[in-house]
Amino acid sequence: GVSVSADTGAAPVAPGRLARLGFRDVATAQERVRMVATLAAPDADGGIDQLLGDLARSADPDAALAGVAALVEAADDAVDLLRTVAADVVLRTRLAAVCGASPALAEHLAAHPEHWHDLRAGRPTYGEQPLLAAGDATAPEAADVLRVAYRRRLLGVAASDLTGETPVAAVGAALADLADATLQAALDVAAARLPAQAAQARLAVIALGKSGGRELNYVSDVDVVFVHEPIGGTGDGGEDTASRAAAQLASTMMRVCSEHTGAGTVWPVDAALRPEGRAGPLSRTVSGHRGYYERWASSWEFQALLKARPAAGDRALGAAYLDAITPLVWQAGERPGFVAEVQSMRRKVVDHIPVEQVPRALKLGPGGLRDVEFAVQLLQLVHGRGDETLRGRSTLGALEALTRGGYVGRDDGAALARSYEFLRTVEHRLQLWALRRTQVLPDDDETPRRLGRALGHRSDPAAAFERDWAACTREVRRLHEKLFYRPLLAAVAALPGAELRLSTDAAKQRLAALGYVDSRSALGHLEALTAGLTRRAAIQRQLLPALLGWFAAGPDPDAALLAFRRVSDRLGTTHWYLRRLRDEGETAQLLARVLASSGYATDLLLGAPDSVALLGGGAELVPRPREVLLREMTSAAHRHADPGAGIEAVRAMRRRELCRVAVADVLGLLDVEAVGDALTDVTLATLTGALAVATQTVGAELREPVPIRIAVVAMGRLGGHEMGYASDADVMFVHVPVSGTAERASAEAAHAVAQEMRRILALPGDAPALELDAGLRPEGRQGPLVRTLASYSAYYARWSQPWETQALLRAEPLVGDTEVCQRFRAVIDPLRWPAAGLDAASETEIRRIKARVDAERLPRGADPSMHVKLGPGGLTDVEWTVQLLQLRHAHHVPGLRTTATLPALEAAVAAQLLDRTDADALGAAWRLAQRLRNQMMLARGRASDSLPRDPRDRAAVAYLLGKEIDEFEQVTDEWRRTARRARAVVERVFWT
């Protein structure tokens, strides 16, 4: 310890010890310790050691020691002070913390050393006591007395804050209360100086901004507006007289707060947020304020009024002002473009920060305080119209209410609150140092070190602070982007406030007006979704106003609402479903579009509701590569010892991938060719998985490995990579016996595998069944289901018909044994691409079959012009025309050796077999027909080749095609026009 002698003075403290305690200027520190110890009474010497320990824990030990030394030197009762410091741990801790964090407050203590008593435990906190005693306002030195009293009370707030006795929210509230008391005292001084004016007008001071929200900084402009009313008996020009008197009182009050004198200053009072800003009158009557806000106010002004509260002056008048203005605040969210305007304003704030300050702008920069405040205020203004629990003024209080009400996720709310408290604490520590208004971190070395120490870091405090700050700003920016730009905000804000809370009859009328046919059932769904006080119900109450409008934009709002209820019933208790709809991008809007337009996609979602997760981002809706699907489905098939479980896993994957493709298609993310490729890849992967399961099952029955190598040949649209949602899987089965296996045994095993594949894929379940159609095999349905490779070769060499050769144009052996696939391709290539081209007899036969198809296959009563497959210019016309060109020329035109229609068309143009105009006409008809078939399946959930007649189906198809629901006639006209052009080409190319 430091020994003290009355004769020789104090012994010095070792420099090494001071350095270890965190003092930077050791020599100066030694001198100050010696001076303090010299003044200490003999029985206080132990307190010096204890004081050094507390100083070492402060934000800046050197500044703390300097402050204490200055106080001891200035104090009349230095011995009493040091004795008390030695004995009172609370006083010692507070004194060290204040002097180490704020040389400005240490300077106040040195100027007014008697105020050290206020740092002791149990000293009065002043509470609601006025800053000026009765009668002091009339004294000439009243303004200086107020400034000293303000700093004295500020000292107590800072001491409680810096020692961790008061949380950051309570610190802001204490500072706001102190500001209220200061405004009232300044107004009393103004009234004492202007007694005549005080007799002519009642004046109320309304706090806005951080003061209004009771979350004030240590040094900040105090934002206010003034409201007045005349006092009776002011004469004929009473209103003008009162207005002038109020303006004089207000301006005098502002000067009392902002003037610099020998006693210091308080802070500027800023009235720029008043109506018309600095160009408007300083004070208005209640009716004057209301008239302005009703007619002229911008959205940002209502955002400012969110925190309005009476702070000083005539309390009854302040309450009358709030009664008049508050209803307007909670209607502001309904203004056209309100959400976009607030979002734009935040971007402009960031854009106007000097470039060099952006990375260190604690308040206005990205990830700063304003990001939190703007996000919270926007959520309040949108949702607070219908939920009065959200109408709090403080940021943290409002954030807590938003979290409690389900408007913000619990984790997000907690993270945002922690970040806001961190940023406010840093702002407080930054401003306390010199009691100057700043929200930009200086680009120096000392400030980060001091802030790091103030936050409790002792090892490399500057680096630790920079890490904490960087992590905080990243988190704030992430959450700001998530909450501030949430699509639901604009949708909910667009609804009139009255619609957020409707009576039963009013709700039915509103639902009917939106287009819900069965409003009673719709209301029942709403009640089931929103009943109760659970968090789930609270989030549904947020979602449904927007969802109802989005459902109503579709062709069948009733079905969409029912589907949403069914999905919610299955997923509502999961941790992610409602949170994702509320928080993440456009998920809710995308889900609404899917449910409102596609029965097929809706059924897939209901079969696997967790597929809603696919709506979380664009990457989730990109069809997955075939290689990935093959690997996953094969792995799933082999992973389960039970074949039943294996096929269920494969079918579940197929359902998920069908859902992915269908949803992407509904949302306009895929063109018709991409849809065909994706559906083909899903089907081929499913067949691969099913073949593995079927082989396992048959092997188990045989109690030995199946004695065959088998492949599945894709045919028709599957082989052409042109699958639609309603397409069956056209296939042929081919096998090669394992060496040494009897022909009959291998044939029976192959047949069993093929039959098992067909059975397990056709089982009923949550996903559409996949029918395997083997009707294109040799001899059609009369021939054996499976043949050996040698049998296929022999048949095609002797008995093949022209239609079978034509069918082989789309044969693609892709599933099963790779070598068998390659050998089968070698068998059929010479047949489908004959070296001599197509002979006249075969060409005549093909035309004869096509004529028969045209005459006999069209359903009875169907309108040919509305049939997109078999009608003139439809799919069959285009595909047979292309296939005829392939049979004629594929042997010497390699580009025609493709199973797909559109690439074959391009190859025909390149080989000058077809001119560009004709190819474009055929391609346009093919694409539109394929797309219409897909959209009809998506809309209704069942296949059709004819354009629909039912009004609801017509509306759904139009909606899926990106048109208004009443514009189906445009679709019909476009099809007829496109088909007519294609038919003209078919007449020239195919029939002549």
Coordinates of N, CA and C in Angstrom, one line a residue, residues 203-383:
L203 N -49.3 27.5 -22.9 CA -48.3 26.9 -23.8 C -47.9 25.5 -23.3
A204 N -47.9 24.6 -24.2 CA -47.5 23.2 -23.9 C -46.3 22.9 -24.8
V205 N -45.3 22.2 -24.2 CA -44.2 21.7 -25.0 C -44.3 20.2 -25.2
I206 N -44.3 19.8 -26.5 CA -44.5 18.4 -26.9 C -43.1 17.9 -27.3
A207 N -42.7 16.9 -26.6 CA -41.4 16.2 -26.9 C -41.6 15.3 -28.1
L208 N -40.6 15.3 -29.0 CA -40.6 14.3 -30.1 C -39.2 13.6 -30.1
G209 N -39.0 12.8 -31.1 CA -37.7 12.1 -31.2 C -37.3 11.3 -30.0
K210 N -36.0 11.3 -29.7 CA -35.6 10.4 -28.6 C -36.1 10.9 -27.2
S211 N -36.3 12.2 -27.1 CA -36.9 12.7 -25.9 C -38.3 12.3 -25.7
G212 N -39.1 12.3 -26.8 CA -40.4 11.9 -26.8 C -40.6 10.4 -26.5
G213 N -39.6 9.6 -27.0 CA -39.6 8.2 -26.8 C -39.0 7.8 -25.4
R214 N -38.6 8.8 -24.6 CA -37.9 8.6 -23.4 C -36.7 7.6 -23.5
E215 N -35.9 7.9 -24.6 CA -34.7 7.2 -24.8 C -33.6 8.2 -25.3
L216 N -33.5 9.2 -24.5 CA -32.6 10.4 -24.8 C -31.1 10.0 -24.6
N217 N -30.3 10.7 -25.4 CA -28.8 10.6 -25.2 C -28.4 11.6 -24.2
Y218 N -27.1 11.5 -23.8 CA -26.5 12.4 -22.9 C -26.4 13.8 -23.5
V219 N -26.1 13.8 -24.8 CA -26.0 15.1 -25.5 C -26.7 15.0 -26.8
S220 N -27.8 15.7 -26.9 CA -28.6 15.6 -28.1 C -29.5 16.9 -28.2
D221 N -29.8 17.3 -29.4 CA -30.9 18.2 -29.6 C -32.1 17.6 -29.0
V222 N -32.9 18.4 -28.3 CA -34.2 18.0 -27.8 C -35.2 18.5 -28.7
D223 N -35.8 17.5 -29.5 CA -36.8 17.9 -30.5 C -38.2 18.2 -29.8
V224 N -38.8 19.3 -30.2 CA -40.1 19.7 -29.6 C -41.0 20.3 -30.6
V225 N -42.2 20.4 -30.3 CA -43.2 21.3 -31.0 C -43.9 22.0 -29.9
F226 N -44.4 23.2 -30.2 CA -45.1 24.0 -29.3 C -46.6 24.1 -29.7
V227 N -47.5 24.0 -28.7 CA -48.9 24.2 -29.0 C -49.4 25.2 -27.9
H228 N -50.3 26.1 -28.4 CA -50.8 27.1 -27.4 C -52.3 27.3 -27.7
E229 N -52.9 27.9 -26.7 CA -54.3 28.4 -26.8 C -54.4 29.7 -26.1
P230 N -55.2 30.6 -26.6 CA -55.4 31.9 -26.0 C -55.9 31.8 -24.6
I231 N -55.5 32.7 -23.7 CA -56.2 32.8 -22.4 C -57.2 33.9 -22.5
G232 N -58.4 33.6 -22.0 CA -59.5 34.5 -22.1 C -59.2 35.9 -21.6
G233 N -59.8 37.0 -22.3 CA -59.6 38.3 -21.9 C -58.4 39.0 -22.6
T234 N -57.9 38.4 -23.7 CA -56.7 39.0 -24.4 C -57.1 40.0 -25.5
G235 N -58.4 40.3 -25.6 CA -58.9 41.3 -26.5 C -59.4 40.8 -27.8
D236 N -59.7 41.7 -28.7 CA -60.3 41.4 -30.0 C -59.4 40.5 -30.8
G237 N -58.1 40.9 -30.8 CA -57.2 40.1 -31.6 C -56.6 39.0 -30.7
G238 N -57.4 38.3 -30.0 CA -56.9 37.3 -29.0 C -56.1 36.3 -29.6
E239 N -56.4 35.7 -30.7 CA -55.7 34.6 -31.3 C -54.3 35.1 -31.8
D240 N -54.2 36.2 -32.4 CA -52.9 36.7 -32.9 C -52.1 37.1 -31.7
T241 N -52.7 37.7 -30.7 CA -51.9 38.1 -29.5 C -51.4 36.9 -28.8
A242 N -52.2 35.8 -28.7 CA -51.7 34.6 -28.1 C -50.6 33.9 -28.9
S243 N -50.7 34.0 -30.2 CA -49.7 33.4 -31.0 C -48.4 34.1 -30.9
R244 N -48.4 35.4 -30.8 CA -47.1 36.1 -30.6 C -46.6 35.9 -29.2
A245 N -47.5 35.9 -28.2 CA -47.0 35.6 -26.9 C -46.4 34.2 -26.8
A246 N -47.0 33.2 -27.3 CA -46.5 31.9 -27.3 C -45.2 31.8 -28.0
A247 N -45.0 32.4 -29.1 CA -43.8 32.4 -29.8 C -42.6 33.0 -29.0
Q248 N -43.0 34.1 -28.3 CA -42.0 34.8 -27.5 C -41.6 33.9 -26.3
L249 N -42.5 33.3 -25.7 CA -42.2 32.4 -24.5 C -41.4 31.2 -25.0
A250 N -41.8 30.6 -26.2 CA -41.1 29.5 -26.7 C -39.6 29.8 -27.1
S251 N -39.4 30.9 -27.8 CA -38.1 31.3 -28.2 C -37.2 31.6 -27.0
T252 N -37.8 32.3 -26.0 CA -37.0 32.6 -24.8 C -36.6 31.3 -24.0
M253 N -37.6 30.4 -23.9 CA -37.3 29.1 -23.3 C -36.1 28.4 -24.0
M254 N -36.2 28.4 -25.4 CA -35.1 27.7 -26.2 C -33.7 28.4 -25.9
R255 N -33.7 29.7 -25.8 CA -32.4 30.4 -25.5 C -31.9 30.0 -24.1
V256 N -32.8 29.9 -23.2 CA -32.3 29.6 -21.8 C -31.6 28.2 -21.8
C257 N -32.1 27.3 -22.7 CA -31.5 26.0 -22.7 C -30.2 25.9 -23.5
S258 N -30.1 26.8 -24.6 CA -29.0 26.6 -25.5 C -27.9 27.6 -25.3
E259 N -28.1 28.7 -24.6 CA -27.1 29.7 -24.4 C -25.9 29.2 -23.7
H260 N -24.7 29.6 -24.1 CA -23.4 29.3 -23.4 C -23.1 30.5 -22.5
T261 N -22.8 30.1 -21.2 CA -22.4 31.1 -20.2 C -21.3 30.5 -19.4
G262 N -20.8 31.3 -18.4 CA -19.8 30.7 -17.5 C -20.2 29.5 -16.8
A263 N -21.5 29.3 -16.7 CA -22.0 28.1 -16.0 C -22.2 26.9 -17.0
G264 N -21.8 27.1 -18.2 CA -22.0 26.1 -19.2 C -23.2 26.2 -20.0
T265 N -23.7 25.1 -20.6 CA -24.9 25.1 -21.4 C -25.6 23.8 -21.1
V266 N -26.9 23.7 -21.6 CA -27.6 22.5 -21.4 C -27.6 21.7 -22.8
W267 N -28.4 22.0 -23.7 CA -28.5 21.5 -25.0 C -29.4 22.4 -25.9
P268 N -29.2 22.3 -27.2 CA -30.2 23.0 -28.0 C -31.5 22.4 -28.0
V269 N -32.5 23.3 -28.1 CA -33.9 22.8 -28.3 C -34.2 23.0 -29.7
D270 N -34.7 22.0 -30.4 CA -34.9 22.0 -31.9 C -36.4 21.9 -32.2
A271 N -36.9 23.0 -32.8 CA -38.3 22.9 -33.1 C -38.5 22.8 -34.6
A272 N -37.5 22.2 -35.3 CA -37.6 22.1 -36.8 C -38.6 21.1 -37.2
L273 N -39.1 20.2 -36.3 CA -40.1 19.2 -36.7 C -41.5 19.7 -36.7
R274 N -41.7 21.0 -36.4 CA -43.0 21.6 -36.4 C -43.6 21.7 -37.8
P275 N -44.9 21.8 -37.9 CA -45.5 22.0 -39.2 C -44.8 23.1 -40.0
E276 N -44.5 22.8 -41.3 CA -43.8 23.7 -42.2 C -42.4 23.9 -41.8
G277 N -41.9 23.2 -40.8 CA -40.5 23.3 -40.5 C -40.1 24.7 -40.0
R278 N -38.9 25.1 -40.3 CA -38.4 26.4 -39.8 C -39.1 27.5 -40.5
A279 N -39.8 27.3 -41.6 CA -40.6 28.3 -42.2 C -41.9 28.6 -41.6
G280 N -42.4 27.6 -40.7 CA -43.7 27.8 -40.1 C -43.7 28.5 -38.8
P281 N -44.8 28.9 -38.3 CA -44.8 29.6 -37.0 C -44.3 28.7 -35.9
L282 N -43.7 29.3 -34.9 CA -43.1 28.5 -33.8 C -44.1 27.7 -33.0
S283 N -45.3 28.3 -32.9 CA -46.3 27.6 -32.1 C -47.7 27.7 -32.9
R284 N -48.5 26.7 -32.7 CA -49.8 26.7 -33.3 C -50.8 26.3 -32.2
T285 N -52.1 26.6 -32.5 CA -53.2 26.1 -31.7 C -53.4 24.6 -32.0
V286 N -54.1 23.9 -31.2 CA -54.5 22.5 -31.4 C -55.1 22.4 -32.8
S287 N -56.1 23.2 -33.1 CA -56.8 23.1 -34.4 C -55.9 23.5 -35.5
G288 N -54.9 24.4 -35.3 CA -54.0 24.7 -36.3 C -53.1 23.5 -36.6
H289 N -52.6 22.8 -35.6 CA -51.8 21.6 -35.8 C -52.6 20.6 -36.6
R290 N -53.8 20.3 -36.1 CA -54.6 19.3 -36.7 C -54.9 19.6 -38.2
G291 N -55.2 20.9 -38.5 CA -55.5 21.2 -39.8 C -54.3 21.0 -40.8
Y292 N -53.1 21.3 -40.3 CA -51.9 21.1 -41.1 C -51.7 19.6 -41.3
Y293 N -51.8 18.8 -40.3 CA -51.6 17.3 -40.4 C -52.6 16.6 -41.3
E294 N -53.8 17.2 -41.3 CA -54.9 16.6 -42.1 C -54.7 16.9 -43.6
R295 N -54.1 18.0 -43.9 CA -54.0 18.5 -45.3 C -52.7 18.4 -45.9
W296 N -51.6 18.7 -45.2 CA -50.4 18.9 -45.8 C -49.2 18.0 -45.4
A297 N -49.3 17.3 -44.3 CA -48.2 16.7 -43.7 C -47.6 15.5 -44.6
S298 N -46.3 15.4 -44.6 CA -45.7 14.2 -45.3 C -45.6 13.0 -44.4
S299 N -45.3 11.9 -45.0 CA -45.3 10.7 -44.2 C -44.3 10.7 -43.1
W300 N -43.1 11.3 -43.3 CA -42.1 11.4 -42.3 C -42.5 12.1 -41.1
E301 N -43.4 13.1 -41.3 CA -43.9 13.9 -40.1 C -44.8 13.0 -39.2
F302 N -45.5 12.1 -39.7 CA -46.3 11.2 -38.9 C -45.4 10.2 -38.2
Q303 N -44.3 9.8 -38.9 CA -43.3 9.0 -38.2 C -42.7 9.7 -37.0
A304 N -42.4 11.0 -37.1 CA -41.9 11.8 -36.0 C -42.9 11.9 -34.9
L305 N -44.2 12.0 -35.3 CA -45.3 12.2 -34.3 C -45.5 10.9 -33.5
L306 N -45.0 9.8 -34.0 CA -45.1 8.5 -33.3 C -44.7 8.6 -31.8
K307 N -43.7 9.5 -31.6 CA -43.1 9.6 -30.3 C -43.6 10.8 -29.5
A308 N -44.6 11.5 -30.0 CA -45.0 12.7 -29.4 C -45.6 12.5 -28.0
R309 N -45.2 13.3 -27.0 CA -45.8 13.3 -25.7 C -45.6 14.6 -25.0
P310 N -46.5 15.0 -24.2 CA -46.3 16.3 -23.4 C -45.2 16.2 -22.5
A311 N -44.3 17.2 -22.6 CA -43.1 17.2 -21.7 C -43.0 18.3 -20.7
A312 N -43.7 19.5 -21.0 CA -43.6 20.6 -20.1 C -44.8 21.5 -20.5
G313 N -45.0 22.5 -19.6 CA -46.0 23.5 -19.8 C -47.4 23.0 -19.4
D314 N -48.4 23.5 -20.0 CA -49.8 23.2 -19.7 C -50.1 21.7 -20.0
R315 N -50.3 20.9 -19.0 CA -50.4 19.5 -19.2 C -51.8 19.2 -19.9
A316 N -52.8 19.9 -19.5 CA -54.1 19.7 -20.1 C -54.1 20.0 -21.6
L317 N -53.4 21.1 -21.9 CA -53.3 21.4 -23.3 C -52.5 20.4 -24.1
G318 N -51.4 19.9 -23.5 CA -50.6 18.8 -24.1 C -51.4 17.6 -24.4
A319 N -52.3 17.2 -23.4 CA -53.2 16.1 -23.6 C -54.2 16.3 -24.7
A320 N -54.7 17.5 -24.8 CA -55.6 17.9 -25.9 C -55.0 17.7 -27.3
Y321 N -53.7 18.2 -27.3 CA -52.9 18.0 -28.6 C -52.8 16.6 -29.0
L322 N -52.5 15.7 -28.0 CA -52.3 14.3 -28.3 C -53.7 13.7 -28.8
D323 N -54.7 14.1 -28.1 CA -56.0 13.6 -28.5 C -56.4 13.9 -29.9
A324 N -56.0 15.1 -30.4 CA -56.3 15.6 -31.7 C -55.4 14.9 -32.8
I325 N -54.1 14.7 -32.4 CA -53.1 14.3 -33.4 C -53.0 12.8 -33.5
T326 N -53.1 12.1 -32.4 CA -52.8 10.6 -32.4 C -53.6 9.8 -33.4
P327 N -55.0 10.1 -33.6 CA -55.7 9.3 -34.6 C -55.1 9.5 -36.0
L328 N -54.6 10.7 -36.3 CA -54.0 10.9 -37.6 C -52.7 10.1 -37.8
V329 N -51.9 9.9 -36.7 CA -50.7 9.2 -36.7 C -51.0 7.7 -37.2
W330 N -52.1 7.2 -36.6 CA -52.4 5.7 -36.9 C -53.2 5.5 -38.1
Q331 N -53.4 6.6 -38.9 CA -54.0 6.5 -40.2 C -53.0 6.7 -41.3
A332 N -51.8 7.1 -40.9 CA -50.7 7.5 -41.9 C -50.3 6.3 -42.7
G333 N -50.3 5.1 -42.1 CA -49.9 3.9 -42.8 C -50.8 3.6 -44.0
E334 N -52.0 4.2 -44.1 CA -52.9 3.9 -45.2 C -52.6 4.8 -46.4
R335 N -51.8 5.8 -46.2 CA -51.5 6.7 -47.3 C -50.9 6.0 -48.5
P336 N -51.3 6.3 -49.7 CA -50.7 5.6 -50.9 C -49.2 5.7 -50.9
G337 N -48.6 4.6 -51.1 CA -47.1 4.6 -51.2 C -46.4 4.9 -49.9
F338 N -47.1 4.7 -48.7 CA -46.5 5.1 -47.4 C -45.3 4.3 -47.2
V339 N -45.4 3.0 -47.3 CA -44.2 2.1 -47.0 C -43.0 2.4 -47.9
A340 N -43.3 2.5 -49.2 CA -42.2 2.8 -50.1 C -41.6 4.2 -49.8
E341 N -42.4 5.1 -49.3 CA -41.8 6.4 -49.0 C -40.9 6.4 -47.8
V342 N -41.3 5.7 -46.8 CA -40.5 5.6 -45.6 C -39.2 4.8 -45.9
Q343 N -39.3 3.8 -46.7 CA -38.1 3.0 -47.1 C -37.2 3.9 -47.9
S344 N -37.7 4.7 -48.8 CA -36.9 5.6 -49.6 C -36.2 6.6 -48.7
M345 N -36.9 7.1 -47.8 CA -36.4 8.1 -46.9 C -35.2 7.6 -46.1
R346 N -35.3 6.3 -45.7 CA -34.1 5.7 -45.0 C -32.9 5.6 -45.9
R347 N -33.1 5.3 -47.2 CA -32.0 5.2 -48.1 C -31.4 6.5 -48.4
K348 N -32.2 7.6 -48.4 CA -31.7 8.9 -48.6 C -30.9 9.4 -47.4
V349 N -31.2 9.0 -46.2 CA -30.5 9.4 -45.1 C -29.0 8.8 -45.2
V350 N -28.9 7.5 -45.6 CA -27.6 6.9 -45.8 C -26.9 7.6 -46.9
D351 N -27.6 7.9 -48.0 CA -26.9 8.5 -49.2 C -26.3 9.9 -48.8
H352 N -26.9 10.6 -47.8 CA -26.4 11.9 -47.5 C -25.3 12.0 -46.5
I353 N -24.9 10.8 -46.0 CA -23.8 10.8 -45.0 C -22.5 11.0 -45.9
P354 N -21.6 11.9 -45.4 CA -20.3 12.0 -46.1 C -19.6 10.6 -46.3
V355 N -19.1 10.3 -47.4 CA -18.6 9.0 -47.7 C -17.6 8.5 -46.7
E356 N -16.7 9.5 -46.2 CA -15.7 9.1 -45.3 C -16.2 8.7 -43.9
Q357 N -17.5 9.2 -43.6 CA -18.0 8.9 -42.3 C -18.9 7.6 -42.3
V358 N -19.3 7.1 -43.5 CA -20.2 6.0 -43.5 C -19.8 4.8 -42.7
P359 N -18.5 4.4 -42.8 CA -18.1 3.2 -42.0 C -18.2 3.4 -40.5
R360 N -18.1 4.7 -40.0 CA -18.0 4.9 -38.6 C -19.2 5.7 -38.1
A361 N -20.3 5.8 -38.9 CA -21.5 6.5 -38.5 C -22.4 5.6 -37.5
L362 N -22.3 5.8 -36.3 CA -22.9 5.0 -35.3 C -24.4 5.1 -35.3
K363 N -24.9 6.3 -35.7 CA -26.3 6.6 -35.6 C -27.0 6.4 -37.0
L364 N -26.4 7.0 -38.0 CA -27.1 7.1 -39.3 C -26.7 6.0 -40.3
G365 N -25.5 5.5 -40.1 CA -24.9 4.6 -41.1 C -25.6 3.2 -41.2
P366 N -25.3 2.4 -42.2 CA -25.9 1.1 -42.3 C -25.5 0.3 -41.1
G367 N -26.5 -0.4 -40.5 CA -26.3 -1.2 -39.3 C -26.2 -0.4 -38.0
G368 N -26.6 0.9 -38.1 CA -26.6 1.8 -37.0 C -28.0 1.9 -36.3
L369 N -28.0 2.9 -35.4 CA -29.2 3.1 -34.6 C -30.5 3.3 -35.5
R370 N -30.3 4.1 -36.5 CA -31.5 4.5 -37.3 C -32.0 3.2 -38.0
D371 N -31.2 2.3 -38.4 CA -31.7 1.1 -39.0 C -32.7 0.4 -38.1
V372 N -32.3 0.3 -36.8 CA -33.2 -0.3 -35.8 C -34.5 0.5 -35.7
E373 N -34.3 1.8 -35.5 CA -35.5 2.7 -35.2 C -36.4 2.7 -36.4
F374 N -35.9 2.8 -37.6 CA -36.8 2.9 -38.8 C -37.6 1.6 -39.0
A375 N -36.9 0.5 -38.8 CA -37.6 -0.8 -38.9 C -38.7 -1.0 -37.9
V376 N -38.4 -0.6 -36.6 CA -39.4 -0.7 -35.6 C -40.6 0.2 -35.8
Q377 N -40.3 1.5 -36.2 CA -41.3 2.5 -36.4 C -42.2 2.1 -37.6
L378 N -41.6 1.6 -38.7 CA -42.4 1.2 -39.8 C -43.4 0.0 -39.5
L379 N -42.9 -0.9 -38.7 CA -43.8 -2.0 -38.3 C -44.9 -1.5 -37.4
Q380 N -44.5 -0.5 -36.5 CA -45.5 0.0 -35.6 C -46.6 0.8 -36.5
L381 N -46.2 1.6 -37.4 CA -47.2 2.4 -38.1 C -48.1 1.6 -39.0
V382 N -47.6 0.4 -39.5 CA -48.4 -0.4 -40.4 C -49.3 -1.3 -39.5
H383 N -48.8 -2.0 -38.5 CA -49.6 -2.9 -37.7 C -50.3 -2.3 -36.5

